[in-house]
Coordinates of N, CA and C in Angstrom, one line a residue:
K1 N 232.9 242.6 32.0 CA 232.0 243.7 32.2 C 231.7 243.9 33.7
L2 N 231.5 245.1 34.1 CA 231.1 245.4 35.5 C 229.7 245.9 35.6
F3 N 229.1 245.8 36.8 CA 227.8 246.3 37.0 C 227.9 247.8 37.5
P4 N 226.9 248.6 37.3 CA 226.9 250.0 37.7 C 226.9 250.0 39.3
V5 N 227.4 251.0 39.8 CA 227.4 251.3 41.3 C 225.9 251.5 41.6
E6 N 225.5 250.8 42.6 CA 224.1 250.9 43.0 C 224.0 250.9 44.6
T7 N 222.8 251.2 45.0 CA 222.4 251.2 46.5 C 223.3 252.3 47.2
V8 N 223.4 253.5 46.6 CA 224.1 254.5 47.3 C 223.2 255.7 47.5
S9 N 223.4 256.4 48.6 CA 222.7 257.7 48.8 C 223.5 258.8 48.2
W10 N 222.9 260.0 48.1 CA 223.6 261.2 47.6 C 224.8 261.5 48.6
D11 N 224.6 261.3 49.9 CA 225.7 261.5 50.8 C 226.8 260.5 50.5
D12 N 226.5 259.3 50.2 CA 227.6 258.3 49.8 C 228.3 258.8 48.6
A13 N 227.6 259.3 47.6 CA 228.2 259.7 46.4 C 229.2 260.9 46.7
Q14 N 228.8 261.8 47.5 CA 229.6 262.9 47.9 C 230.9 262.4 48.6
E15 N 230.7 261.4 49.5 CA 231.9 260.9 50.2 C 232.8 260.2 49.2
F16 N 232.3 259.4 48.2 CA 233.1 258.8 47.2 C 233.9 259.8 46.5
N17 N 233.3 260.9 46.0 CA 234.0 261.9 45.3 C 235.1 262.6 46.1
K18 N 234.8 262.8 47.4 CA 235.8 263.3 48.3 C 237.0 262.4 48.4
K19 N 236.8 261.1 48.6 CA 237.9 260.2 48.6 C 238.7 260.1 47.3
L20 N 237.9 260.1 46.2 CA 238.6 260.1 44.9 C 239.4 261.3 44.7
N21 N 239.0 262.5 45.1 CA 239.7 263.7 45.0 C 241.0 263.7 45.9
E22 N 240.9 263.1 47.0 CA 242.1 262.9 47.9 C 243.1 262.0 47.3
K23 N 242.6 260.9 46.7 CA 243.5 260.0 46.0 C 244.2 260.6 44.8
E24 N 243.5 261.4 44.1 CA 244.0 261.9 42.8 C 244.6 263.3 43.0
R25 N 244.7 263.8 44.2 CA 245.2 265.1 44.4 C 246.6 265.3 43.7
G26 N 246.7 266.5 43.1 CA 247.9 266.8 42.4 C 247.9 266.6 40.9
R27 N 246.8 265.9 40.4 CA 246.7 265.6 39.0 C 246.0 266.7 38.2
G28 N 245.4 267.6 38.9 CA 244.8 268.8 38.2 C 243.4 268.6 37.9
Y29 N 242.7 267.5 38.3 CA 241.3 267.3 38.0 C 240.5 267.4 39.4
V30 N 239.2 267.7 39.2 CA 238.3 267.7 40.4 C 237.2 266.8 40.0
Y31 N 236.8 265.8 40.8 CA 235.8 264.8 40.6 C 234.6 265.2 41.4
R32 N 233.4 265.1 40.8 CA 232.2 265.6 41.5 C 230.9 265.0 40.8
L33 N 229.8 265.2 41.4 CA 228.5 264.8 40.7 C 228.3 265.9 39.7
P34 N 227.7 265.6 38.5 CA 227.4 266.6 37.6 C 226.1 267.4 38.0
S35 N 226.0 268.6 37.6 CA 224.7 269.3 37.8 C 223.6 268.7 36.9
E36 N 222.4 269.1 37.2 CA 221.3 268.6 36.4 C 221.5 269.0 34.9
A37 N 221.9 270.2 34.7 CA 222.1 270.8 33.4 C 223.2 270.0 32.6
E38 N 224.3 269.7 33.3 CA 225.4 269.0 32.8 C 225.0 267.6 32.4
W39 N 224.3 266.9 33.4 CA 223.8 265.6 33.1 C 222.9 265.5 31.9
E40 N 222.0 266.4 31.8 CA 221.0 266.4 30.7 C 221.8 266.6 29.3
H41 N 222.7 267.5 29.3 CA 223.5 267.8 28.1 C 224.2 266.5 27.7
A42 N 224.9 265.9 28.7 CA 225.6 264.6 28.4 C 224.7 263.5 28.0
A43 N 223.5 263.4 28.6 CA 222.5 262.3 28.3 C 222.0 262.5 26.9
R44 N 221.8 263.7 26.5 CA 221.2 264.0 25.1 C 222.2 263.6 24.0
G45 N 223.5 263.6 24.3 CA 224.5 263.2 23.3 C 224.4 264.0 22.0
G46 N 224.0 265.2 22.1 CA 224.0 266.1 20.9 C 222.6 266.1 20.2
T47 N 221.6 265.5 20.8 CA 220.3 265.5 20.2 C 219.3 266.4 20.9
T48 N 218.1 266.6 20.4 CA 217.1 267.3 21.1 C 215.8 266.5 21.2
S49 N 215.9 265.2 21.0 CA 214.7 264.3 21.0 C 214.4 263.8 22.4
K50 N 213.3 263.1 22.5 CA 212.8 262.6 23.8 C 213.8 261.6 24.5
Y51 N 214.3 260.8 23.6 CA 215.4 259.8 24.0 C 216.6 260.2 23.3
W52 N 217.8 259.8 23.7 CA 219.0 260.2 23.0 C 219.1 259.6 21.6
W53 N 218.4 258.5 21.4 CA 218.4 257.9 20.0 C 217.2 258.3 19.1
G54 N 216.3 259.1 19.6 CA 215.1 259.6 18.8 C 213.9 259.8 19.6
S55 N 212.8 260.0 19.0 CA 211.5 260.4 19.6 C 210.7 259.2 20.1
Q56 N 211.0 258.0 19.7 CA 210.3 256.8 20.0 C 211.1 255.8 20.8
L57 N 210.5 255.0 21.7 CA 211.2 254.0 22.4 C 211.6 252.9 21.4
V58 N 212.9 252.5 21.5 CA 213.4 251.4 20.6 C 214.0 250.3 21.5
A59 N 213.5 249.1 21.3 CA 214.0 247.9 22.0 C 215.5 247.8 21.9
G60 N 216.2 247.5 23.1 CA 217.6 247.2 23.1 C 218.4 248.5 23.2
M61 N 217.8 249.6 23.7 CA 218.6 250.9 23.8 C 218.7 251.3 25.3
A62 N 217.9 250.7 26.2 CA 217.9 251.2 27.6 C 217.5 250.0 28.5
D63 N 218.0 250.1 29.7 CA 217.7 249.1 30.7 C 216.6 249.5 31.6
C64 N 215.3 249.2 31.3 CA 214.2 249.5 32.1 C 213.1 248.5 31.9
K65 N 212.2 248.5 32.9 CA 211.0 247.6 32.8 C 210.1 248.0 31.7
G66 N 210.0 247.2 30.6 CA 209.2 247.6 29.5 C 210.0 248.3 28.3
C67 N 211.3 248.4 28.4 CA 212.1 249.0 27.4 C 212.3 248.0 26.2
G68 N 212.1 246.7 26.4 CA 212.3 245.7 25.3 C 213.7 245.3 25.4
G69 N 214.0 244.1 24.8 CA 215.4 243.6 24.8 C 215.8 243.0 26.1
A70 N 217.0 242.9 26.4 CA 217.6 242.2 27.6 C 217.0 243.0 28.8
Y71 N 216.7 242.2 29.9 CA 216.1 242.8 31.1 C 216.2 241.7 32.2
D72 N 216.6 242.2 33.4 CA 216.6 241.4 34.6 C 215.8 242.1 35.7
P73 N 214.7 241.6 36.2 CA 213.9 242.4 37.1 C 214.5 242.5 38.5
H74 N 215.6 241.9 38.7 CA 216.2 241.9 40.1 C 217.5 242.8 40.2
T75 N 218.1 243.1 39.1 CA 219.3 243.9 39.1 C 219.5 244.6 37.8
P76 N 220.3 245.7 37.8 CA 220.6 246.3 36.5 C 221.5 245.4 35.7
L77 N 221.5 245.6 34.4 CA 222.4 244.9 33.5 C 223.8 245.4 33.6
K78 N 224.7 244.7 33.1 CA 226.1 245.2 33.1 C 226.4 246.5 32.4
V79 N 227.4 247.2 32.8 CA 227.7 248.4 32.1 C 228.1 248.1 30.7
R80 N 227.7 248.9 29.8 CA 228.0 248.8 28.3 C 227.1 247.7 27.7
S81 N 226.0 247.4 28.3 CA 225.1 246.4 27.7 C 224.3 247.0 26.5
F82 N 224.3 248.3 26.4 CA 223.5 249.0 25.4 C 224.5 250.0 24.7
P83 N 224.1 250.4 23.5 CA 225.0 251.3 22.7 C 225.2 252.6 23.4
P84 N 226.4 253.3 23.1 CA 226.6 254.6 23.6 C 225.8 255.7 22.9
N85 N 225.6 256.8 23.5 CA 225.0 257.9 22.8 C 226.0 258.6 21.9
G86 N 225.6 259.8 21.4 CA 226.4 260.5 20.4 C 227.7 261.0 21.0
F87 N 227.8 261.1 22.4 CA 229.0 261.6 23.0 C 229.8 260.4 23.5
G88 N 229.4 259.2 23.2 CA 230.1 258.0 23.6 C 229.9 257.5 25.0
L89 N 228.8 258.0 25.6 CA 228.5 257.7 27.0 C 227.5 256.5 27.0
H90 N 227.8 255.6 27.8 CA 226.9 254.4 28.0 C 226.0 254.6 29.3
G91 N 224.9 254.0 29.3 CA 224.1 253.9 30.5 C 223.4 255.2 31.0
M92 N 223.1 256.1 30.1 CA 222.5 257.3 30.4 C 221.0 257.2 30.5
A93 N 220.5 256.0 30.1 CA 219.0 255.7 30.1 C 218.8 254.4 30.8
G94 N 218.2 254.4 32.0 CA 218.0 253.2 32.7 C 219.2 252.7 33.4
G95 N 219.2 251.4 33.8 CA 220.3 250.9 34.6 C 220.1 251.3 36.1
V96 N 220.7 252.4 36.5 CA 220.5 253.0 37.8 C 220.2 254.5 37.6
A97 N 219.3 255.0 38.4 CA 219.0 256.4 38.5 C 220.3 257.1 39.0
Q98 N 220.7 258.1 38.4 CA 222.0 258.7 38.8 C 221.8 260.0 39.5
W99 N 222.5 260.1 40.7 CA 222.4 261.3 41.5 C 223.1 262.4 40.8
V100 N 222.6 263.6 40.9 CA 223.2 264.8 40.4 C 223.4 265.7 41.6
S101 N 224.1 266.8 41.4 CA 224.5 267.6 42.6 C 223.4 268.6 43.1
D102 N 222.4 268.8 42.3 CA 221.3 269.8 42.6 C 220.4 269.4 43.7
C103 N 220.0 270.4 44.4 CA 218.9 270.2 45.4 C 217.6 270.1 44.6
W104 N 216.7 269.2 45.1 CA 215.5 269.0 44.4 C 214.5 270.2 44.5
V105 N 214.0 270.6 43.3 CA 213.0 271.6 43.2 C 212.1 271.1 42.1
K106 N 210.8 271.2 42.2 CA 209.9 270.5 41.3 C 210.0 271.0 39.9
D107 N 210.5 272.2 39.6 CA 210.6 272.7 38.3 C 211.9 273.5 38.1
Y108 N 212.1 274.1 37.0 CA 213.4 274.8 36.7 C 213.3 276.3 37.0
H109 N 212.1 276.7 37.5 CA 211.9 278.2 37.9 C 213.0 278.6 38.9
G110 N 213.8 279.6 38.6 CA 214.8 280.1 39.5 C 216.1 279.3 39.4
A111 N 216.2 278.3 38.5 CA 217.4 277.5 38.4 C 218.6 278.4 37.9
P112 N 219.8 278.1 38.2 CA 220.9 278.8 37.6 C 220.9 278.7 36.1
R113 N 221.2 279.8 35.4 CA 221.2 279.8 34.0 C 222.6 279.4 33.4
D114 N 223.6 279.3 34.2 CA 224.9 279.0 33.8 C 225.3 277.5 33.8
G115 N 224.3 276.6 34.1 CA 224.5 275.2 34.1 C 225.0 274.7 35.4
S116 N 225.2 275.5 36.4 CA 225.7 275.1 37.7 C 224.6 274.5 38.5
S117 N 225.0 273.9 39.6 CA 224.0 273.2 40.5 C 223.1 274.2 41.3
R118 N 221.9 273.8 41.5 CA 221.0 274.5 42.3 C 221.3 274.1 43.8
T119 N 221.7 275.1 44.6 CA 221.9 274.8 46.0 C 220.9 275.6 46.8
L120 N 220.5 275.0 47.9 CA 219.5 275.7 48.8 C 220.0 275.3 50.2
P121 N 219.8 276.2 51.2 CA 220.1 275.8 52.6 C 219.3 274.7 53.1
N122 N 219.9 273.8 53.9 CA 219.2 272.7 54.5 C 218.5 271.8 53.5
C123 N 219.1 271.5 52.4 CA 218.5 270.7 51.4 C 218.5 269.2 51.8
R124 N 217.4 268.6 51.9 CA 217.3 267.2 52.2 C 217.0 266.3 51.0
E125 N 216.3 266.8 50.1 CA 216.0 266.0 48.9 C 216.9 266.5 47.7
R126 N 217.4 265.5 47.0 CA 218.2 265.7 45.9 C 217.6 265.1 44.6
A127 N 218.1 265.5 43.5 CA 217.6 265.1 42.2 C 218.4 263.9 41.7
L128 N 217.7 263.0 41.0 CA 218.2 261.9 40.2 C 217.8 261.9 38.8
R129 N 218.6 261.4 37.9 CA 218.3 261.5 36.5 C 218.5 260.1 35.8
G130 N 217.8 259.9 34.7 CA 218.1 258.7 33.9 C 217.2 257.5 34.1
G131 N 216.4 257.5 35.2 CA 215.6 256.3 35.5 C 216.4 255.1 35.9
S132 N 215.8 254.0 36.2 CA 216.5 252.8 36.5 C 215.9 251.6 35.9
W133 N 216.5 250.4 36.1 CA 215.9 249.2 35.5 C 214.6 248.9 36.1
M134 N 214.2 249.4 37.3 CA 212.9 249.2 37.9 C 211.8 250.1 37.4
H135 N 212.2 251.1 36.7 CA 211.2 252.1 36.2 C 210.7 251.7 34.8
D136 N 209.6 252.3 34.4 CA 209.0 252.2 33.1 C 209.7 253.1 32.1
P137 N 209.5 253.0 30.8 CA 210.1 253.8 29.8 C 210.0 255.3 30.0
S138 N 208.9 255.8 30.6 CA 208.8 257.3 30.8 C 209.9 257.9 31.6
Y139 N 210.5 257.1 32.5 CA 211.6 257.6 33.3 C 213.0 257.6 32.6
V140 N 213.1 257.0 31.5 CA 214.4 257.0 30.8 C 214.6 258.0 29.7
T141 N 213.6 258.9 29.6 CA 213.7 260.1 28.7 C 214.8 261.0 29.2
V142 N 215.4 261.8 28.3 CA 216.5 262.6 28.8 C 216.1 263.8 29.7
S143 N 214.8 264.1 29.7 CA 214.3 265.1 30.6 C 213.7 264.7 31.9
S144 N 213.5 263.4 32.1 CA 212.8 262.8 33.3 C 213.7 263.1 34.5
R145 N 213.1 263.4 35.6 CA 213.8 263.6 36.8 C 212.9 263.2 38.0
I146 N 213.6 262.7 39.1 CA 212.9 262.3 40.3 C 213.7 262.8 41.5
S147 N 213.1 262.7 42.7 CA 213.8 263.1 43.9 C 213.8 262.0 44.9
Y148 N 214.8 262.2 45.9 CA 214.9 261.2 47.0 C 215.6 261.9 48.1
D149 N 215.5 261.4 49.3 CA 216.2 261.9 50.4 C 217.7 261.7 50.3
A150 N 218.5 262.7 50.5 CA 219.9 262.6 50.3 C 220.6 261.6 51.1
S151 N 220.1 261.2 52.3 CA 220.8 260.3 53.2 C 220.3 258.8 53.1
V152 N 219.3 258.6 52.2 CA 218.8 257.2 52.1 C 219.4 256.4 51.0
R153 N 219.8 255.2 51.2 CA 220.3 254.3 50.2 C 219.1 253.5 49.6
Y154 N 219.1 253.5 48.3 CA 218.0 252.7 47.6 C 218.7 251.9 46.5
L155 N 218.3 250.7 46.3 CA 218.9 249.8 45.4 C 219.0 250.3 44.0
A156 N 218.0 251.1 43.5 CA 218.0 251.6 42.1 C 218.7 252.9 41.9
H157 N 219.4 253.4 42.9 CA 220.1 254.6 42.8 C 221.6 254.4 42.8
G158 N 222.3 255.2 41.9 CA 223.7 255.1 41.7 C 224.3 256.4 41.4
L159 N 225.4 256.5 40.8 CA 226.1 257.7 40.5 C 226.9 257.7 39.2
R160 N 227.1 258.9 38.7 CA 228.0 259.1 37.5 C 228.9 260.2 38.0
V161 N 230.2 260.0 37.8 CA 231.2 261.0 38.2 C 231.5 261.9 37.1
A162 N 231.5 263.2 37.4 CA 232.0 264.2 36.4 C 233.4 264.6 36.8
R163 N 234.2 264.9 35.8 CA 235.6 265.4 36.0 C 235.7 266.7 35.4
S164 N 236.1 267.7 36.2 CA 236.3 269.1 35.8 C 237.5 269.1 34.9
A165 N 237.6 270.1 34.0 CA 238.7 270.3 33.1 C 240.0 270.4 34.0
K166 N 241.1 269.9 33.4 CA 242.4 270.0 34.1 C 242.8 271.4 34.4
Q167 N 243.2 271.7 35.6 CA 243.6 273.0 36.0 C 245.2 273.1 35.9
G168 N 245.6 274.2 35.5 CA 247.1 274.5 35.5 C 247.9 273.7 34.5
G169 N 247.3 273.4 33.3 CA 248.2 272.8 32.3 C 247.8 271.5 31.9

């Protein structure tokens, strides 16, 4: 088992996706950070509850301080340490807070209605979703969101790569 990617800035995540796209050029896919709307849809795993598994915190479902079950206060647990959600995705709650492509705005007023990323000129703060192992359970709900400076690396921040549908066949 591997550990999640951690200690990356939003800028690092963008550079990673750029290099991944260069490496995979010609295969018909585009790799990128998901938008906040895409991330939340994926994190919910087909549910409408507070957590992807239901409305109450359940021990052994997420990697966070106070979530119950396995926990290491110094580092996130290995990938796939917890069950997948309804879409088969692991690590959508806790572990590392995951960068999304959106510029940070405190609420959804004026956000794109089509699920695309919110972009603003000269955006310095970006959104993160999912909480981390350092956060308490209130951060691992599917709707929780935080912000951070796009250029700063922080040990509890990581990324999840989205892959666009294959183009041209």
